[in-house]
Amino acid sequence: MNCFKLIQIGLFIVILSFGATAQTPETAKTQGIELYQKGDYQGAISLFQTLVKTNKKDGEAFYFLGASQLRADDLKTARKSLSKAANLLPQDVRPISGLAFVALRRGKMSEARKYAAKAVALNPNDSESQYLLGEIEKLDGKYATAIAAAGKAIALDPNFAPAYLLKAEASIYNSVKFTDLPDPVEQKSHFTNAILILQSYPNLSASTPDANGVRDMIDGYTAFADYYDRVEKRKNAPDPLTDENPAANNPNEKRLQILSKPRANYTEDARKNLVSGTIRILVLFSKTGKITAIPITGLPYGLTGQALQAARQIKFVPMQKDGQPVSTVRVIEYNFNIY
């Protein structure tokens, strides 16, 4: 079979793949990226899987396939796709950062740090890589380093909202004393300072998902500051860290309902070092159905980060007052035991 016929067959296969929608591979890729950006990860996965079958050298398609799989929590497959993209695009920082995120989600802190450091070395001026390295440092308990990395990310891109969230969160962790009975006045001051960091985000007034995320965090930290106000006022109560439930004695109001509480995973490093103990998380169950979580007590080797990640995946029905959903704060515990 001559070369011309092989080319014809190849074009025929591509036409069969995209003929139903009269799409070329490039228009299909554009549509897939748009689906990814809109949050339709399953739709994006379907398109990019077709693309990589017809062109196994398309690194861009492999990257967005892996990124979509990561967003869809298919971590094992995402790692394969992103590794392929990294091999095809050796100078592109995105698949390396994606591999770091996958390792982070799997609790493989050493692997995540390796990929994040590689991404920063590949492009020190990439704000997302600096942010990612800071996120790993935060989860590893190195809060001052995390703050510095967030500062670098903000300097590189003042409109990068995740860096503000990281800096605010790490500043709280860096200041808070992880004890069972923290000082309420001191705790409130840490949340107030974190709110000031978030309020410096230049796009705070914009109607974008990033701005909404920053506003949500401000609302959450404001609720925590108010919570410690109440704790200070009832210091003599038997358990000052148990938030009162106004629905408890009122038949016209409904309690907070926790529908599911995912388990927190051990990290490899924590298991190797035989770390065990209990992490207490201060959780805001928002009236809008969102979770904001901050640790009260912590454990090393990424366990605090795993507890926070699990807490943020709790499914719940908000407490109701006078028939309307209201926000409430609770303390949630995660136990890590070596068997």
Protein backbone atom coordinates (compact mmCIF):
# COMPACT_ATOMS: atom_id res chain seq x y z
CA MET A 1 0.00 0.00 0.00
CA ASN A 2 1.51 3.31 -1.07
CA CYS A 3 1.94 6.39 1.13
CA PHE A 4 -0.88 8.31 -0.57
CA LYS A 5 -3.39 5.56 0.27
CA LEU A 6 -2.21 5.46 3.88
CA ILE A 7 -2.83 9.20 4.16
CA GLN A 8 -6.29 8.75 2.64
CA ILE A 9 -7.12 6.02 5.17
CA GLY A 10 -5.88 8.19 8.03
CA LEU A 11 -8.03 11.11 6.91
CA PHE A 12 -11.00 8.77 6.50
CA ILE A 13 -10.61 7.57 10.12
CA VAL A 14 -10.49 11.16 11.38
CA ILE A 15 -13.58 12.03 9.32
CA LEU A 16 -15.41 9.00 10.76
CA SER A 17 -14.47 10.09 14.27
CA PHE A 18 -15.76 13.64 13.89
CA GLY A 19 -18.03 13.40 10.84
CA ALA A 20 -21.25 13.18 12.87
CA THR A 21 -20.76 16.76 14.05
CA ALA A 22 -18.78 17.97 11.00
CA GLN A 23 -15.87 18.72 13.35
CA THR A 24 -12.20 18.77 12.52
CA PRO A 25 -9.78 17.61 15.24
CA GLU A 26 -8.91 21.24 15.98
CA THR A 27 -12.53 22.33 16.40
CA ALA A 28 -13.16 19.24 18.55
CA LYS A 29 -10.18 20.19 20.71
CA THR A 30 -11.48 23.74 21.06
CA GLN A 31 -14.89 22.40 22.07
CA GLY A 32 -13.27 20.03 24.57
CA ILE A 33 -11.32 22.88 26.17
CA GLU A 34 -14.54 24.91 26.41
CA LEU A 35 -16.31 21.98 28.10
CA TYR A 36 -13.41 21.66 30.55
CA GLN A 37 -13.53 25.37 31.36
CA LYS A 38 -17.29 25.17 31.92
CA GLY A 39 -16.91 22.24 34.31
CA ASP A 40 -18.36 19.56 32.00
CA TYR A 41 -15.49 17.17 32.67
CA GLN A 42 -17.21 14.01 31.44
CA GLY A 43 -18.06 15.71 28.14
CA ALA A 44 -14.47 16.91 27.82
CA ILE A 45 -13.11 13.43 28.62
CA SER A 46 -15.26 11.87 25.89
CA LEU A 47 -14.00 14.32 23.26
CA PHE A 48 -10.34 14.14 24.25
CA GLN A 49 -10.40 10.33 24.39
CA THR A 50 -11.49 10.35 20.75
CA LEU A 51 -8.79 12.86 19.86
CA VAL A 52 -5.92 10.91 21.42
CA LYS A 53 -7.08 7.71 19.73
CA THR A 54 -6.72 9.35 16.32
CA ASN A 55 -3.53 11.23 17.19
CA LYS A 56 -1.35 9.64 19.85
CA LYS A 57 1.18 12.49 19.57
CA ASP A 58 -1.22 15.30 20.52
CA GLY A 59 0.27 16.41 23.85
CA GLU A 60 -2.29 19.20 24.28
CA ALA A 61 -5.16 16.73 24.00
CA PHE A 62 -3.48 14.36 26.48
CA TYR A 63 -3.00 17.26 28.91
CA PHE A 64 -6.66 18.33 28.85
CA LEU A 65 -7.76 14.69 29.01
CA GLY A 66 -5.66 14.25 32.16
CA ALA A 67 -6.80 17.55 33.64
CA SER A 68 -10.45 16.58 33.07
CA GLN A 69 -9.89 13.15 34.61
CA LEU A 70 -8.25 14.80 37.61
CA ARG A 71 -11.28 17.07 38.06
CA ALA A 72 -13.53 14.02 37.77
CA ASP A 73 -11.54 12.29 40.55
CA ASP A 74 -10.24 9.56 38.25
CA LEU A 75 -6.75 9.91 39.68
CA LYS A 76 -5.17 6.72 38.34
CA THR A 77 -6.18 7.41 34.74
CA ALA A 78 -5.36 11.12 35.08
CA ARG A 79 -1.81 10.22 36.08
CA LYS A 80 -1.37 8.13 32.93
CA SER A 81 -2.74 10.86 30.64
CA LEU A 82 -0.69 13.62 32.27
CA SER A 83 2.49 11.50 32.14
CA LYS A 84 1.91 11.03 28.42
CA ALA A 85 1.39 14.79 28.01
CA ALA A 86 4.58 15.52 29.98
CA ASN A 87 6.56 13.24 27.65
CA LEU A 88 5.08 14.87 24.55
CA LEU A 89 5.42 18.44 25.91
CA PRO A 90 8.73 18.39 27.85
CA GLN A 91 8.90 22.20 28.11
CA ASP A 92 5.28 22.67 29.17
CA VAL A 93 4.82 23.21 32.90
CA ARG A 94 1.10 22.33 32.93
CA PRO A 95 1.28 18.50 32.82
CA ILE A 96 4.03 18.54 35.48
CA SER A 97 1.81 20.67 37.73
CA GLY A 98 -1.06 18.30 36.99
CA LEU A 99 1.02 15.32 38.11
CA ALA A 100 1.84 17.18 41.32
CA PHE A 101 -1.89 17.73 41.95
CA VAL A 102 -2.59 14.03 41.34
CA ALA A 103 0.12 13.00 43.81
CA LEU A 104 -1.23 15.52 46.32
CA ARG A 105 -4.75 14.12 46.04
CA ARG A 106 -3.40 10.59 46.52
CA GLY A 107 -1.57 11.63 49.70
CA LYS A 108 1.87 11.06 48.14
CA MET A 109 3.56 14.15 49.54
CA SER A 110 7.12 13.30 48.48
CA GLU A 111 6.02 12.66 44.89
CA ALA A 112 3.93 15.84 44.85
CA ARG A 113 6.87 17.90 46.10
CA LYS A 114 9.14 16.39 43.43
CA TYR A 115 6.78 17.34 40.60
CA ALA A 116 6.07 20.80 42.02
CA ALA A 117 9.78 21.55 42.35
CA LYS A 118 10.28 20.37 38.76
CA ALA A 119 7.49 22.68 37.58
CA VAL A 120 9.03 25.68 39.37
CA ALA A 121 12.48 24.84 37.95
CA LEU A 122 10.98 24.57 34.47
CA ASN A 123 9.33 27.99 34.76
CA PRO A 124 10.03 30.06 37.92
CA ASN A 125 7.72 32.78 36.58
CA ASP A 126 4.66 30.53 36.46
CA SER A 127 2.32 31.68 39.22
CA GLU A 128 0.43 28.39 39.37
CA SER A 129 3.63 26.41 39.95
CA GLN A 130 4.64 28.71 42.81
CA TYR A 131 1.14 28.39 44.26
CA LEU A 132 1.23 24.60 43.95
CA LEU A 133 4.56 24.39 45.78
CA GLY A 134 3.08 26.60 48.51
CA GLU A 135 -0.01 24.40 48.77
CA ILE A 136 2.22 21.35 49.32
CA GLU A 137 4.25 23.21 51.94
CA LYS A 138 1.03 24.18 53.73
CA LEU A 139 -0.24 20.60 53.79
CA ASP A 140 3.17 19.49 55.07
CA GLY A 141 2.95 21.93 57.97
CA LYS A 142 5.54 24.38 56.62
CA TYR A 143 3.30 27.42 56.82
CA ALA A 144 5.90 30.21 56.63
CA THR A 145 7.28 28.68 53.42
CA ALA A 146 3.74 28.37 52.08
CA ILE A 147 3.10 32.07 52.77
CA ALA A 148 6.31 32.99 50.92
CA ALA A 149 5.32 30.85 47.91
CA ALA A 150 1.84 32.41 47.86
CA GLY A 151 3.47 35.85 47.94
CA LYS A 152 5.59 34.95 44.91
CA ALA A 153 2.51 33.71 43.04
CA ILE A 154 0.66 36.95 43.79
CA ALA A 155 3.64 39.04 42.69
CA LEU A 156 3.72 37.12 39.39
CA ASP A 157 -0.05 37.36 38.89
CA PRO A 158 -1.95 39.78 41.17
CA ASN A 159 -5.25 38.41 39.81
CA PHE A 160 -4.56 34.78 40.77
CA ALA A 161 -7.23 34.17 43.41
CA PRO A 162 -6.02 30.76 44.71
CA ALA A 163 -2.78 32.39 45.88
CA TYR A 164 -4.75 34.80 48.10
CA LEU A 165 -6.72 31.89 49.53
CA LEU A 166 -3.48 30.02 50.22
CA LYS A 167 -1.80 33.03 51.84
CA ALA A 168 -4.81 33.69 54.08
CA GLU A 169 -5.16 30.04 55.12
CA ALA A 170 -1.42 29.53 55.71
CA SER A 171 -1.26 32.75 57.75
CA ILE A 172 -3.90 31.33 60.10
CA TYR A 173 -2.09 27.99 60.42
CA ASN A 174 1.21 29.79 60.99
CA SER A 175 -0.25 31.84 63.84
CA VAL A 176 -2.74 29.50 65.47
CA LYS A 177 -1.61 27.35 68.37
CA PHE A 178 -3.11 23.92 67.75
CA THR A 179 -4.54 23.13 71.18
CA ASP A 180 -7.81 21.67 72.42
CA LEU A 181 -8.68 24.95 74.19
CA PRO A 182 -7.25 27.84 72.16
CA ASP A 183 -7.61 31.42 73.36
CA PRO A 184 -10.78 32.77 71.67
CA VAL A 185 -9.61 36.40 71.47
CA GLU A 186 -6.32 35.38 69.86
CA GLN A 187 -8.10 33.03 67.46
CA LYS A 188 -10.48 35.78 66.38
CA SER A 189 -7.56 38.12 65.61
CA HIS A 190 -6.01 35.53 63.26
CA PHE A 191 -9.22 35.24 61.26
CA THR A 192 -9.54 39.04 61.13
CA ASN A 193 -6.01 39.32 59.70
CA ALA A 194 -6.76 36.60 57.14
CA ILE A 195 -9.87 38.48 56.04
CA LEU A 196 -7.69 41.55 55.35
CA ILE A 197 -5.47 39.42 53.09
CA LEU A 198 -8.48 38.19 51.13
CA GLN A 199 -9.91 41.67 50.84
CA SER A 200 -6.73 42.75 49.04
CA TYR A 201 -7.68 40.55 46.07
CA PRO A 202 -8.09 43.13 43.25
CA ASN A 203 -11.00 41.36 41.53
CA LEU A 204 -13.08 40.95 44.67
CA SER A 205 -15.99 42.91 43.20
CA ALA A 206 -15.99 40.96 39.94
CA SER A 207 -18.71 38.42 39.14
CA THR A 208 -16.34 35.52 38.46
CA PRO A 209 -16.01 32.06 40.07
CA ASP A 210 -12.62 33.08 41.52
CA ALA A 211 -14.07 36.20 43.12
CA ASN A 212 -17.00 34.19 44.43
CA GLY A 213 -14.53 31.75 46.02
CA VAL A 214 -12.70 34.59 47.77
CA ARG A 215 -15.99 36.07 48.99
CA ASP A 216 -17.07 32.64 50.27
CA MET A 217 -13.81 32.37 52.22
CA ILE A 218 -14.31 35.85 53.68
CA ASP A 219 -17.81 34.83 54.77
CA GLY A 220 -16.40 31.64 56.30
CA TYR A 221 -13.65 33.43 58.21
CA THR A 222 -16.15 36.03 59.41
CA ALA A 223 -18.31 33.18 60.75
CA PHE A 224 -15.29 31.71 62.56
CA ALA A 225 -14.42 35.09 64.06
CA ASP A 226 -18.03 35.40 65.26
CA TYR A 227 -17.84 31.84 66.60
CA TYR A 228 -14.86 32.70 68.80
CA ASP A 229 -16.72 35.79 69.95
CA ARG A 230 -19.43 33.46 71.26
CA VAL A 231 -16.82 31.12 72.76
CA GLU A 232 -15.32 34.03 74.69
CA LYS A 233 -18.76 34.96 76.04
CA ARG A 234 -19.46 31.47 77.33
CA LYS A 235 -16.04 30.52 78.67
CA ASN A 236 -17.59 28.93 81.71
CA ALA A 237 -19.66 26.51 79.63
CA PRO A 238 -18.79 22.79 80.03
CA ASP A 239 -17.43 22.51 76.47
CA PRO A 240 -16.56 25.90 74.95
CA LEU A 241 -15.74 24.33 71.58
CA THR A 242 -19.20 22.84 71.05
CA ASP A 243 -21.36 25.38 69.25
CA GLU A 244 -24.87 25.74 70.67
CA ASN A 245 -27.63 24.42 68.45
CA PRO A 246 -30.59 26.85 68.46
CA ALA A 247 -32.72 24.14 66.88
CA ALA A 248 -32.24 21.78 69.81
CA ASN A 249 -35.29 22.86 71.84
CA ASN A 250 -37.42 24.40 69.14
CA PRO A 251 -39.83 22.10 67.26
CA ASN A 252 -40.19 24.72 64.48
CA GLU A 253 -36.49 24.54 63.62
CA LYS A 254 -34.40 21.74 62.13
CA ARG A 255 -30.99 20.53 63.18
CA LEU A 256 -27.98 20.32 60.90
CA GLN A 257 -28.07 16.96 59.08
CA ILE A 258 -24.76 15.39 58.07
CA LEU A 259 -25.56 12.99 55.24
CA SER A 260 -22.07 11.62 54.68
CA LYS A 261 -18.64 12.16 56.21
CA PRO A 262 -15.82 10.77 54.03
CA ARG A 263 -12.88 9.19 55.80
CA ALA A 264 -9.53 10.95 55.82
CA ASN A 265 -6.71 9.02 54.15
CA TYR A 266 -3.35 8.25 55.69
CA THR A 267 -0.34 9.64 53.83
CA GLU A 268 2.55 7.31 53.03
CA ASP A 269 4.96 9.45 55.06
CA ALA A 270 2.69 9.40 58.12
CA ARG A 271 2.33 5.64 57.93
CA LYS A 272 6.10 5.16 57.60
CA ASN A 273 6.63 7.33 60.68
CA LEU A 274 3.86 5.57 62.67
CA VAL A 275 1.96 8.80 63.30
CA SER A 276 -1.39 8.46 65.06
CA GLY A 277 -3.76 10.77 66.89
CA THR A 278 -6.87 12.92 66.48
CA ILE A 279 -7.33 16.06 64.40
CA ARG A 280 -10.15 18.44 65.32
CA ILE A 281 -11.52 20.58 62.50
CA LEU A 282 -13.62 23.72 62.89
CA VAL A 283 -16.22 23.49 60.13
CA LEU A 284 -18.66 26.09 58.83
CA PHE A 285 -21.76 24.39 57.40
CA SER A 286 -22.97 27.26 55.25
CA LYS A 287 -26.62 27.98 54.55
CA THR A 288 -25.68 27.79 50.84
CA GLY A 289 -24.47 24.19 51.24
CA LYS A 290 -20.75 24.99 51.16
CA ILE A 291 -18.04 23.93 53.61
CA THR A 292 -15.25 26.03 55.09
CA ALA A 293 -12.82 24.16 57.35
CA ILE A 294 -9.88 25.13 59.59
CA PRO A 295 -7.91 22.81 61.92
CA ILE A 296 -7.98 23.32 65.69
CA THR A 297 -5.43 20.55 66.31
CA GLY A 298 -3.06 19.05 63.75
CA LEU A 299 -0.75 16.14 62.94
CA PRO A 300 2.40 16.09 60.75
CA TYR A 301 3.26 14.45 57.42
CA GLY A 302 0.22 15.77 55.57
CA LEU A 303 -2.44 14.28 57.87
CA THR A 304 -3.90 17.69 58.70
CA GLY A 305 -4.30 18.34 54.98
CA GLN A 306 -6.00 14.98 54.48
CA ALA A 307 -8.43 15.71 57.33
CA LEU A 308 -9.26 19.11 55.82
CA GLN A 309 -9.76 17.55 52.38
CA ALA A 310 -12.15 14.99 53.85
CA ALA A 311 -14.06 17.63 55.84
CA ARG A 312 -14.60 19.71 52.71
CA GLN A 313 -16.32 16.74 51.07
CA ILE A 314 -18.95 16.30 53.80
CA LYS A 315 -22.49 16.24 52.44
CA PHE A 316 -25.12 17.92 54.60
CA VAL A 317 -28.49 19.63 54.86
CA PRO A 318 -28.15 23.08 56.48
CA MET A 319 -29.78 23.85 59.79
CA GLN A 320 -33.09 25.68 59.43
CA LYS A 321 -34.55 28.51 61.43
CA ASP A 322 -38.06 29.88 60.77
CA GLY A 323 -38.16 27.70 57.66
CA GLN A 324 -34.98 29.21 56.20
CA PRO A 325 -31.49 27.64 55.97
CA VAL A 326 -28.91 29.18 58.31
CA SER A 327 -25.15 28.70 58.69
CA THR A 328 -23.69 26.99 61.73
CA VAL A 329 -20.24 26.03 63.04
CA ARG A 330 -19.33 22.61 64.40
CA VAL A 331 -16.20 20.76 65.51
CA ILE A 332 -15.50 17.55 63.53
CA GLU A 333 -12.92 14.95 64.57
CA TYR A 334 -10.75 12.64 62.43
CA ASN A 335 -8.90 9.77 64.11
CA PHE A 336 -5.72 8.29 62.65
CA ASN A 337 -4.74 4.95 64.12
CA ILE A 338 -2.02 2.48 63.09
CA TYR A 339 -3.28 -1.11 63.28
